[in-house]
Amino acid sequence: QASLGAMIPLRKSPAWWALAQDERRRIMVDSSQHFSVGMRFLPAVARKLYQSRDLGEDFDFITWFEYAPQHAAAFEELLCALRSTKEWEYVDREVDLRLVRAR
């Protein structure tokens, strides 16, 4: 059976990095509930985050998502939830790559 995946590299704005670390954490945890949003979609949508600032590319993070075809709607709901957060206001570049992996 095939599985679906998405690789989404993104870059946060200079304004994000100008915030104190405590303020960034407050936005992620309290305002955006970044982690709890992702947890709501487990195990239907698996997510792994990689920091990529040191790769020489123009992205701060690469997020990998994997899900079965029957959970595609849940994946879209997760993306919508993440993109509607306060934290997302600081994303200034994103590439959304969708993949299918045949088994």
CSV table of C-alpha atoms in Angstrom, one decimal, residues 19-88:
chain,number,residue,atom,x,y,z
A,19,LEU,CA,12.6,38.0,19.4
A,20,ALA,CA,14.1,36.7,22.7
A,21,GLN,CA,14.2,32.9,22.9
A,22,ASP,CA,11.6,33.1,25.8
A,23,GLU,CA,9.3,35.1,23.6
A,24,ARG,CA,9.6,32.7,20.7
A,25,ARG,CA,8.8,29.8,23.0
A,26,ARG,CA,5.8,31.6,24.5
A,27,ILE,CA,4.4,32.2,21.0
A,28,MET,CA,5.0,28.5,20.1
A,29,VAL,CA,3.7,27.0,23.3
A,30,ASP,CA,1.1,29.4,24.6
A,31,SER,CA,-0.2,31.4,21.6
A,32,SER,CA,0.2,28.9,18.8
A,33,GLN,CA,0.1,25.7,20.8
A,34,HIS,CA,2.4,24.3,18.1
A,35,PHE,CA,3.2,21.0,19.8
A,36,SER,CA,-0.4,20.2,20.9
A,37,VAL,CA,-1.7,20.9,17.4
A,38,GLY,CA,0.6,18.3,16.0
A,39,MET,CA,-0.2,15.8,18.7
A,40,ARG,CA,-4.0,16.0,17.9
A,41,PHE,CA,-3.3,14.4,14.5
A,42,LEU,CA,-1.2,11.5,15.8
A,43,PRO,CA,-1.0,8.6,14.8
A,44,ALA,CA,-2.8,9.5,11.5
A,45,VAL,CA,-0.1,12.0,10.5
A,46,ALA,CA,3.5,11.5,11.6
A,47,ARG,CA,5.7,14.6,11.6
A,48,LYS,CA,9.5,15.1,12.0
A,49,LEU,CA,11.2,18.4,12.2
A,50,TYR,CA,14.8,19.0,11.2
A,51,GLN,CA,16.8,22.2,11.7
A,52,SER,CA,18.5,23.1,8.5
A,53,ARG,CA,20.1,26.5,9.0
A,54,ASP,CA,23.6,25.0,8.8
A,55,LEU,CA,23.0,23.2,5.5
A,56,GLY,CA,23.8,26.3,3.4
A,57,GLU,CA,20.2,26.5,2.1
A,58,ASP,CA,17.7,29.3,2.5
A,59,PHE,CA,15.6,27.5,5.1
A,60,ASP,CA,15.6,27.3,8.8
A,61,PHE,CA,13.6,24.0,9.1
A,62,ILE,CA,12.5,21.1,7.1
A,63,THR,CA,9.4,19.3,8.2
A,64,TRP,CA,8.6,15.8,7.0
A,65,PHE,CA,5.0,14.5,7.2
A,66,GLU,CA,3.9,11.0,6.4
A,67,TYR,CA,0.4,9.6,6.3
A,68,ALA,CA,-1.8,7.0,4.6
A,69,PRO,CA,-4.0,8.0,1.8
A,70,GLN,CA,-7.1,7.7,4.0
A,71,HIS,CA,-5.7,10.3,6.3
A,72,ALA,CA,-5.1,13.0,3.5
A,73,ALA,CA,-7.9,15.1,4.9
A,74,ALA,CA,-6.4,15.0,8.4
A,75,PHE,CA,-3.1,16.1,6.9
A,76,GLU,CA,-4.7,19.1,5.2
A,77,GLU,CA,-6.5,20.0,8.4
A,78,LEU,CA,-3.2,19.9,10.3
A,79,LEU,CA,-1.5,22.2,7.8
A,80,CYS,CA,-4.5,24.6,8.0
A,81,ALA,CA,-4.3,24.6,11.8
A,82,LEU,CA,-0.5,25.3,11.8
A,83,ARG,CA,-0.8,28.0,9.1
A,84,SER,CA,-3.4,29.8,11.1
A,85,THR,CA,-1.3,30.3,14.2
A,86,LYS,CA,0.5,33.4,15.5
A,87,GLU,CA,3.8,31.6,14.9
A,88,TRP,CA,3.0,31.2,11.2
